[in-house]
Amino acid sequence: MKLTILLSSILFLGSTLMAQKPSVAINSNKRILTLDDEKPNANITKLESKFVAAGTKKISTAWSISGVQDKDWVIKSGDLSSGEIEIQFKKVGNYTVAVTVGYSEKVKQKNGTFEDVENDVEAEEENFITVTNNLDELTQIHADSNFVKLVKKAADYVAKPKFANDPTPTIFLAKGYFGMYRKSLKDALITDPYEEAIVATATAIEMDQNGIFYTPVHRMWLNGFQTEVINNEIVFKLDDLDGYPAFYTGKDLAKKAQLIEEMMEGVEKYSTITKNPIAVKLLEAAIRYNAKDVKGANLIYKTEIPNLLKIEKIDKFSDADKQALKLGVILSAQILPIIDKNNTNTCAIMKKIAPWFEKDKDFIAIFEKKYNSCMKE
């Protein structure tokens, strides 16, 4: 019996190894680089080819980087056939990186002999490297809270072809608009700085391929702006029901319709200014259900609940993203039992997010009061 189990294990292991195929991945020590005369190494990154041989033999490596060599970037160490290579970038933009690894493997022929056969495997990462400028001038204007000047100066940078692929000037443009809104500053050419800040932030997020918004100084600002939007557009339009947020239940149908319309617009706005749009999806579904768009709500729940359950951690969510997620879950938990009589989805969501909000007293209070039974299932 033991021998049978051992042989089965060996056969299984052998078949698993044979089923594996060679693969390659690209690693880098930095994906966001800055052109800065005072920090000459800030625009240098190391690229590494991570090849999984799976029983084959590596015979070649070939790198490909978008742009023009010696004009947009130069090689600092290694060469385009090295497993590791250091690249210094000289021009702002997003760069696609690809690597092709050639390998040989022994393939059994019809006559029973083995012959070395060459093949290759490739990995390509679009917009893998982002190169931006060190815009100390805009940083200083923002620090001085001179927001009207910041808007106009940042707009000048945005208009230059040199910055066409750099989200940084647009981020400062958004910061300028938001500062004007917060300080109630006026300018004849800027009629609605709040809306302009949303447009500029959405544009910058779309351009931001490698997480410039995750750098501390921009992340802190983005969270503040997102919090303003989620509060203005959603939170302040909700009622309080036994200590937790709920939709308006009054008899004024015109007021209810207006609140729903405003909250739907708010969800649309927020989804454009976050790098984690799933954070607001359950909130959208709950609002749609409250607006009697049951089909639209069900479609979102059907799609986004499985997506939410696949998320392992939310460390890249801003505090505002977490607020939006929590709000969407709480509002959905009031709706899902109506749709799902077995309460399966409600409990699945609650059990999933409970560890993420274990230090949130408001959520824990609601969870223990309303949904603690989920933990027993």
Coordinates of C-alpha atoms in Angstrom, one line a residue:
M1 CA 0.0 0.0 0.0
K2 CA 2.8 2.4 0.9
L3 CA 4.7 1.5 -2.2
T4 CA 1.5 2.2 -4.3
I5 CA 1.1 5.6 -2.7
L6 CA 4.8 6.4 -3.2
L7 CA 4.7 5.4 -6.9
S8 CA 1.5 7.5 -7.4
S9 CA 3.2 10.5 -5.8
I10 CA 6.3 10.1 -8.0
L11 CA 4.1 9.8 -11.2
F12 CA 2.1 12.8 -10.1
L13 CA 5.2 14.9 -9.4
G14 CA 6.7 13.8 -12.8
S15 CA 3.5 14.7 -14.7
T16 CA 3.4 18.1 -12.9
L17 CA 7.0 18.9 -13.9
M18 CA 6.3 17.8 -17.5
A19 CA 3.2 20.0 -17.6
Q20 CA 5.2 23.1 -16.6
K21 CA 6.3 25.3 -19.4
P22 CA 9.2 27.8 -19.5
S23 CA 8.1 31.3 -18.5
V24 CA 9.7 34.7 -18.0
A25 CA 8.7 37.8 -16.1
I26 CA 10.2 41.3 -15.8
N27 CA 11.2 42.8 -12.4
S28 CA 12.5 46.3 -11.7
N29 CA 13.7 48.0 -8.6
K30 CA 11.9 51.3 -9.5
R31 CA 9.0 51.9 -11.9
I32 CA 8.6 55.6 -11.3
L33 CA 11.6 57.7 -12.2
T34 CA 12.3 61.4 -11.9
L35 CA 14.4 63.7 -14.0
D36 CA 16.3 65.7 -11.4
D37 CA 19.6 67.4 -12.0
E38 CA 20.4 67.4 -8.3
K39 CA 19.7 63.7 -8.0
P40 CA 21.5 62.1 -11.0
N41 CA 20.5 58.5 -10.1
A42 CA 16.8 59.2 -9.7
N43 CA 16.2 58.3 -13.3
I44 CA 18.0 55.0 -13.3
T45 CA 16.3 51.6 -12.9
K46 CA 17.5 48.0 -12.9
L47 CA 15.5 45.6 -15.1
E48 CA 15.8 41.9 -14.4
S49 CA 14.6 38.9 -16.5
K50 CA 13.2 36.2 -14.2
F51 CA 13.2 33.0 -16.3
V52 CA 11.6 29.8 -15.1
A53 CA 13.4 27.0 -17.0
A54 CA 11.0 24.2 -16.3
G55 CA 13.7 21.6 -17.3
T56 CA 15.0 23.6 -20.3
K57 CA 18.2 25.4 -20.9
K58 CA 18.4 29.1 -21.3
I59 CA 20.5 30.2 -24.3
S60 CA 19.8 33.9 -24.9
T61 CA 18.1 37.1 -23.7
A62 CA 16.9 40.0 -25.7
W63 CA 15.5 43.2 -24.2
S64 CA 13.3 45.7 -26.0
I65 CA 12.4 49.1 -24.6
S66 CA 10.1 51.6 -26.3
G67 CA 11.6 54.9 -27.3
V68 CA 15.0 55.5 -29.0
Q69 CA 18.2 54.2 -27.5
D70 CA 20.8 56.9 -26.6
K71 CA 18.1 59.6 -27.1
D72 CA 15.3 58.6 -24.7
W73 CA 17.3 56.2 -22.7
V74 CA 20.9 54.8 -22.3
I75 CA 22.3 51.6 -20.9
K76 CA 24.3 52.2 -17.7
S77 CA 25.4 48.6 -17.1
G78 CA 24.9 45.3 -19.0
D79 CA 23.6 45.2 -22.5
L80 CA 20.4 44.2 -24.3
S81 CA 21.3 40.5 -24.1
S82 CA 22.0 40.5 -20.3
G83 CA 19.8 38.9 -17.7
E84 CA 20.1 42.2 -15.7
I85 CA 20.4 45.6 -17.2
E86 CA 20.5 49.1 -15.8
I87 CA 18.8 51.8 -17.8
Q88 CA 19.0 55.6 -17.4
F89 CA 16.0 57.4 -18.8
K90 CA 16.4 60.9 -20.3
K91 CA 12.9 61.8 -21.5
V92 CA 9.5 62.1 -19.7
G93 CA 6.9 59.5 -20.7
N94 CA 5.7 55.9 -20.2
Y95 CA 7.9 53.1 -21.5
T96 CA 6.9 49.6 -22.6
V97 CA 9.5 46.9 -21.7
A98 CA 9.7 43.5 -23.2
V99 CA 12.2 40.6 -22.9
T100 CA 12.5 37.5 -25.0
V101 CA 14.4 34.5 -23.6
G102 CA 15.6 31.7 -26.0
Y103 CA 15.9 28.2 -24.6
S104 CA 16.6 24.7 -25.8
E105 CA 14.9 21.5 -24.6
K106 CA 15.3 17.9 -25.4
V107 CA 12.4 16.6 -27.5
K108 CA 11.8 12.9 -28.1
Q109 CA 11.7 12.0 -31.8
K110 CA 9.7 9.2 -33.5
N111 CA 12.8 7.0 -33.6
G112 CA 13.2 7.2 -29.8
T113 CA 16.2 9.5 -29.8
F114 CA 16.2 13.0 -28.2
E115 CA 17.1 16.1 -30.1
D116 CA 17.8 19.6 -28.8
V117 CA 15.0 22.0 -30.1
E118 CA 15.2 25.7 -29.7
N119 CA 12.3 27.9 -28.8
D120 CA 11.6 31.2 -27.0
V121 CA 9.2 32.8 -24.5
E122 CA 8.4 36.5 -24.2
A123 CA 7.1 38.9 -21.5
E124 CA 5.9 42.4 -22.4
E125 CA 4.7 45.0 -19.9
E126 CA 3.0 48.1 -21.4
N127 CA 3.8 51.4 -19.7
F128 CA 6.0 49.5 -17.3
I129 CA 8.2 52.6 -16.5
T130 CA 7.0 56.1 -15.9
V131 CA 9.4 59.0 -16.1
T132 CA 8.4 62.3 -14.7
N133 CA 9.9 65.7 -14.0
N134 CA 10.8 67.2 -10.7
L135 CA 8.5 70.2 -10.7
D136 CA 9.9 72.0 -7.7
E137 CA 8.3 75.3 -9.0
L138 CA 4.8 73.9 -8.7
T139 CA 5.5 72.2 -5.4
Q140 CA 6.6 75.6 -4.0
I141 CA 3.6 77.4 -5.3
H142 CA 1.3 74.8 -3.8
A143 CA 3.2 75.0 -0.5
D144 CA 2.6 78.8 -0.6
S145 CA -1.1 78.2 -1.1
N146 CA -1.1 80.5 -4.1
F147 CA -3.8 78.4 -5.8
V148 CA -4.8 80.8 -8.6
K149 CA -1.2 81.1 -9.7
L150 CA -0.8 77.3 -9.3
V151 CA -3.7 76.7 -11.7
K152 CA -2.3 79.0 -14.4
K153 CA 1.3 77.8 -14.0
A154 CA 0.3 74.2 -14.0
A155 CA -1.8 74.8 -17.1
D156 CA 1.3 76.2 -18.9
Y157 CA 3.2 72.9 -18.1
V158 CA 0.2 70.7 -19.2
A159 CA 0.2 72.5 -22.6
K160 CA 3.8 71.8 -23.3
P161 CA 4.5 68.8 -25.6
K162 CA 7.3 67.8 -23.2
F163 CA 4.8 67.0 -20.5
A164 CA 2.2 65.2 -22.8
N165 CA 2.7 61.9 -21.0
D166 CA 3.5 63.2 -17.5
P167 CA 0.5 63.3 -15.1
T168 CA 2.4 65.4 -12.6
P169 CA 1.5 68.9 -14.0
T170 CA -2.1 67.8 -14.2
I171 CA -2.0 66.6 -10.6
F172 CA -0.8 70.1 -9.6
L173 CA -3.6 71.6 -11.8
A174 CA -6.1 69.6 -9.8
K175 CA -4.5 70.7 -6.5
G176 CA -4.8 74.4 -7.7
Y177 CA -8.5 74.0 -8.5
F178 CA -9.3 72.3 -5.3
G179 CA -7.4 74.9 -3.3
M180 CA -9.4 77.6 -5.0
Y181 CA -12.6 75.8 -4.1
R182 CA -11.6 75.3 -0.5
K183 CA -10.5 78.9 -0.1
S184 CA -13.4 80.3 -2.1
L185 CA -11.0 82.1 -4.4
K186 CA -12.4 83.7 -7.6
D187 CA -11.0 84.1 -11.1
A188 CA -12.9 85.4 -14.1
L189 CA -11.7 82.5 -16.2
I190 CA -12.6 79.7 -13.7
T191 CA -16.3 79.4 -13.0
D192 CA -16.4 76.1 -11.1
P193 CA -13.1 75.1 -9.5
Y194 CA -14.7 72.1 -7.8
E195 CA -15.8 70.5 -11.1
E196 CA -12.5 71.5 -12.7
A197 CA -10.7 69.7 -9.9
I198 CA -12.6 66.5 -10.6
V199 CA -11.9 66.7 -14.3
A200 CA -8.2 67.3 -13.8
T201 CA -7.9 64.6 -11.2
A202 CA -9.7 62.1 -13.4
T203 CA -7.3 63.0 -16.3
A204 CA -4.3 62.6 -14.1
I205 CA -5.4 59.2 -12.8
E206 CA -6.0 58.0 -16.3
M207 CA -2.5 59.0 -17.3
D208 CA -0.9 57.6 -14.1
Q209 CA 0.1 54.1 -15.2
N210 CA 2.6 53.3 -12.5
G211 CA 1.2 54.9 -9.3
I212 CA 2.5 58.4 -9.1
F213 CA -0.6 59.0 -7.0
Y214 CA 0.7 56.4 -4.5
T215 CA 3.7 58.6 -3.6
P216 CA 3.0 60.0 -0.1
V217 CA 2.6 63.7 -1.0
H218 CA 0.1 63.1 -3.8
R219 CA -1.7 60.2 -2.0
M220 CA -2.4 62.4 1.0
W221 CA -3.8 65.2 -1.2
L222 CA -5.9 62.7 -3.2
N223 CA -7.4 61.2 -0.1
G224 CA -8.4 64.7 1.1
F225 CA -10.0 65.5 -2.2
Q226 CA -11.8 62.2 -2.4
T227 CA -13.1 62.6 1.1
E228 CA -14.6 66.0 0.2
V229 CA -16.3 64.5 -2.9
I230 CA -17.7 61.4 -1.1
N231 CA -19.0 63.6 1.7
N232 CA -20.5 66.3 -0.5
E233 CA -22.0 63.9 -3.0
I234 CA -23.1 60.9 -1.0
V235 CA -22.7 61.0 2.8
F236 CA -24.4 64.3 3.5
K237 CA -27.4 63.2 1.4
L238 CA -28.1 60.1 3.5
D239 CA -30.3 59.7 6.6
D240 CA -29.4 58.0 9.9
L241 CA -31.3 54.9 10.9
D242 CA -30.5 53.4 14.4
G243 CA -26.9 54.6 14.1
Y244 CA -26.1 53.5 10.6
P245 CA -26.5 55.3 7.2
A246 CA -29.7 54.7 5.2
F247 CA -31.5 56.2 2.3
Y248 CA -34.2 58.9 2.7
T249 CA -37.5 57.3 3.6
G250 CA -39.7 60.4 3.7
K251 CA -42.8 60.9 1.7
D252 CA -41.5 63.8 -0.4
L253 CA -41.1 62.0 -3.7
A254 CA -39.5 65.0 -5.4
K255 CA -36.9 65.3 -2.7
K256 CA -36.2 61.5 -3.0
A257 CA -35.8 61.7 -6.7
Q258 CA -33.4 64.6 -6.4
L259 CA -31.3 62.9 -3.8
I260 CA -31.0 59.8 -5.9
E261 CA -30.0 61.8 -9.0
E262 CA -27.4 63.7 -7.1
M263 CA -26.0 60.6 -5.5
M264 CA -25.8 58.8 -8.8
E265 CA -23.9 61.8 -10.2
G266 CA -21.6 61.7 -7.1
V267 CA -20.8 58.0 -7.7
E268 CA -20.0 58.7 -11.3
K269 CA -17.7 61.5 -10.2
Y270 CA -16.0 59.5 -7.5
S271 CA -15.4 56.5 -9.8
T272 CA -13.2 58.8 -12.0
I273 CA -11.0 60.1 -9.2
T274 CA -10.0 56.8 -7.6
K275 CA -7.5 54.2 -8.6
N276 CA -9.7 51.6 -7.0
P277 CA -13.1 52.0 -8.6
I278 CA -14.4 48.7 -7.1
A279 CA -14.5 50.6 -3.8
V280 CA -17.6 52.5 -5.0
K281 CA -19.4 49.7 -7.0
L282 CA -21.6 48.4 -4.2
L283 CA -22.5 51.9 -3.3
E284 CA -23.6 52.4 -6.9
A285 CA -25.6 49.2 -6.8
A286 CA -27.4 50.2 -3.6
I287 CA -28.3 53.7 -5.0
R288 CA -29.6 52.1 -8.2
Y289 CA -31.8 49.7 -6.2
N290 CA -33.1 52.5 -4.2
A291 CA -34.0 54.3 -7.5
K292 CA -35.9 51.1 -8.5
D293 CA -33.3 50.2 -11.1
V294 CA -33.4 46.6 -9.9
K295 CA -31.9 45.2 -13.1
G296 CA -28.9 47.6 -13.0
A297 CA -28.4 46.9 -9.3
N298 CA -28.5 43.1 -9.8
L299 CA -26.0 43.3 -12.6
I300 CA -23.5 45.2 -10.5
Y301 CA -24.0 42.8 -7.6
K302 CA -23.6 39.8 -9.8
T303 CA -20.3 41.1 -11.3
E304 CA -18.7 43.0 -8.4
I305 CA -19.4 40.7 -5.4
P306 CA -17.2 38.0 -6.8
N307 CA -14.6 40.6 -7.6
L308 CA -14.7 41.9 -4.1
L309 CA -14.4 38.4 -2.6
K310 CA -11.2 37.9 -4.7
I311 CA -9.4 40.9 -3.2
E312 CA -6.8 39.8 -0.6
K313 CA -5.9 43.2 0.9
I314 CA -6.8 46.9 0.5
D315 CA -3.5 48.5 1.4
K316 CA -3.7 50.6 -1.8
F317 CA -7.1 51.9 -1.0
S318 CA -7.2 55.5 0.3
D319 CA -9.1 56.2 3.5
A320 CA -11.8 57.7 1.3
D321 CA -11.9 54.5 -0.8
K322 CA -12.4 52.5 2.4
Q323 CA -15.1 54.9 3.5
A324 CA -16.9 54.4 0.1
L325 CA -16.5 50.6 0.4
K326 CA -17.8 50.5 3.9
L327 CA -20.8 52.7 3.0
G328 CA -21.6 50.6 0.0
V329 CA -21.5 47.4 2.1
I330 CA -23.7 48.8 4.8
L331 CA -26.3 50.1 2.4
S332 CA -26.2 46.9 0.3
A333 CA -26.6 44.8 3.4
Q334 CA -30.0 46.5 3.9
I335 CA -30.9 45.5 0.3
L336 CA -29.3 42.1 -0.4
P337 CA -31.5 40.1 2.0
I338 CA -34.5 41.2 -0.1
I339 CA -32.8 40.0 -3.3
D340 CA -31.1 37.0 -1.7
K341 CA -33.5 35.3 0.7
N342 CA -30.7 33.0 2.0
N343 CA -28.6 36.0 2.9
T344 CA -25.6 34.3 1.3
N345 CA -24.1 37.3 -0.3
T346 CA -24.6 39.6 2.6
C347 CA -22.7 37.3 5.0
A348 CA -20.0 36.6 2.4
I349 CA -19.3 40.3 2.0
M350 CA -19.5 41.0 5.7
K351 CA -17.1 38.1 6.6
K352 CA -14.8 39.3 3.8
I353 CA -14.5 42.9 4.9
A354 CA -14.7 42.4 8.7
P355 CA -10.9 42.0 9.1
W356 CA -10.3 45.1 7.0
F357 CA -12.4 47.2 9.4
E358 CA -11.6 45.5 12.7
K359 CA -10.4 48.8 14.2
D360 CA -13.4 50.8 12.9
K361 CA -15.7 51.2 15.9
D362 CA -18.7 52.3 13.9
F363 CA -18.5 49.3 11.5
I364 CA -17.9 46.8 14.4
A365 CA -20.9 48.2 16.2
I366 CA -23.1 47.8 13.2
F367 CA -21.7 44.4 12.4
E368 CA -22.2 43.1 15.9
K369 CA -25.7 44.5 16.1
K370 CA -27.0 43.5 12.7
Y371 CA -24.8 40.8 11.1
N372 CA -22.9 39.0 13.9
S373 CA -24.9 35.9 13.0
C374 CA -22.9 35.7 9.7
M375 CA -19.8 34.7 11.6
K376 CA -21.6 31.6 12.9
E377 CA -22.4 30.3 9.4

